[in-house]
Amino acid sequence: MQYLLLIYESEAGRPDVKPEEMNAIIAEYGAFTASIKASGNYLGGEALAPVSTATTVRVRDGKPTMTDGPFAETKEQLGGYYLVEAKDLDEAVAIAARIPGARFGSVEVRPLMKFD
Amino acid sequence: MDARSEVQAVVREHRGWVLARLLRSVRDIDLAEDALQLALEAALVQWPRAGVPDHPRAWLVSAAKNRAIDELRRRTLHAEKEEEVAWLAELTGPVPGGAPDDAPIRDDMLRLVFTCCHPSLAEPSQVALTLHTIAGLETDEIARAFLVPPATMAQRLVRAKQKIQAARVPYAVPEANELPARRHAALGVVYLVFNEGYSATRGDALLRRDLCRVAIGLGRELVALMPDAAEVAGLLALMLLTDARSAARRTDAGELVLLEDQDRSAWDAAQLEEGIARTRHALTLQGVGPYALQAAIAAVHSEATRAEDTDWRQIVALYDELLRRAPTPVVALNRAVAVAMVDGPARGLVEMSALGSALDGYHLFHSARGALLERTGDHAASLDAYGRALALCQNEPEQRFLQRRIERVRARAPG
């Protein structure tokens, strides 16, 4: 069973983060990614550039329109994701809880829809 | 009881267990429920004529299993679904017997309990699922008990089942390190059902009594499933003791009667006896917590034949223990009331003074303070406290109770 783990975090929430703390968090992400690769759960994952770089596209009456920024103005923004294989929701949630971002923001666990 | 209603009672008793057994192999709750429904209908036709089989549960499991197999065969004809073919293989394998004390089927039920009470589901969904799949209540009955339109309740159940299916909420007993927290969550669901029946004053009174009985029934099942856990035994004891006093809790006119003023001969003596025995047993088990301690407090009250015989010192000691494990302002308030019974109202008021900021919006805080102030003879402050309680109180019988209190203090106050 595949789950997408969506990492939401406030981009403005931690302005006082020191460079060495940032490096520690990056190292933690590296270790986490290595561990889920070793355990066979990892299918993919990336960090996203800040929402200030986002563009939202809609097609209405056949005409595409673009707006600057993300779809919804929220306190926490989508900052990255992992795609994992897990045997059930409990395993997926346990993996999500180990993502460093879960301590600062939140991780949404979404099963992938299966078409068959 | 005629043959048909006897069969209906048997069917109702076994429904949850059969569903639990089916779900071990049929992960699709809707498919399992449909198959079970067909099996139950077959039983209602066959049993009144041929008699209830020796092992009705095994009969129902096997009948429902065959219906699930038929349905899966029909589906796999249209699309070769790997998983469904695998279910089919598993389902057509041998089934362990269905005798009531059969260990595998008990594990199935435990799995179903933990699936229905999974923390990934919203609490109202946990309650609805538990009442529907384990207690066997119809959607309409649950909707009426919780004052929700039937369509809303039906949708709540559908969504919860879909989530279990789509997100693959595990159908499993939690790992040992998670078990206490998950067990606590399951007990919380049962206690919520009980309190919905016990506390609320709106809605159909008869149905609310039924909810208390359903909660006690669920409590009994959990004790059978987890006989060694103090909190499981404690919750059942607490519900039995609380429910046993319910006849004395209201006058015929629906007015509230405080514990100290209740006619103790109206308490259900047999149920109290069972509750006290279960409390004693709970306190000998591992993991004594808030439920077992609240049961112990209720048991001390039950053991006093007159209100003035209540062993308040023991109650204070139990509240001390409870406060250590569940340090909430409401527990501290109850403890302060008990302290006032031992050391006098002035001492109780001192204990309460620290709780004002946390409980200022809680009507029972003000009514408890009002009662202590009344006892100290401070009529003005007592009226003020009762007045604030009345302004905050939403419950009509409690409002009338507070009004009677206010009138009593006014009658006593000089001038």
Coordinates of C-alpha atoms in Angstrom, one line a residue, chain A residues 1 3 87-90 111 114, chain B residues 83 118 120 166-170:
Chain A
M1 CA 0.0 0.0 0.0
Y3 CA 1.0 6.6 1.1
K87 CA 1.7 -2.4 5.2
D88 CA -1.1 -0.3 6.8
L89 CA -1.9 3.1 8.2
D90 CA -0.2 2.4 11.5
P111 CA -3.2 6.8 0.8
K114 CA -5.9 2.5 -6.6
Chain B
E83 CA -6.5 -9.3 -3.7
H118 CA -8.7 3.7 15.8
S120 CA -7.2 8.1 12.8
A166 CA -9.0 3.2 1.5
A167 CA -6.3 4.2 4.1
R168 CA -6.0 0.6 5.2
V169 CA -6.6 1.2 8.9
P170 CA -5.2 -2.0 10.4

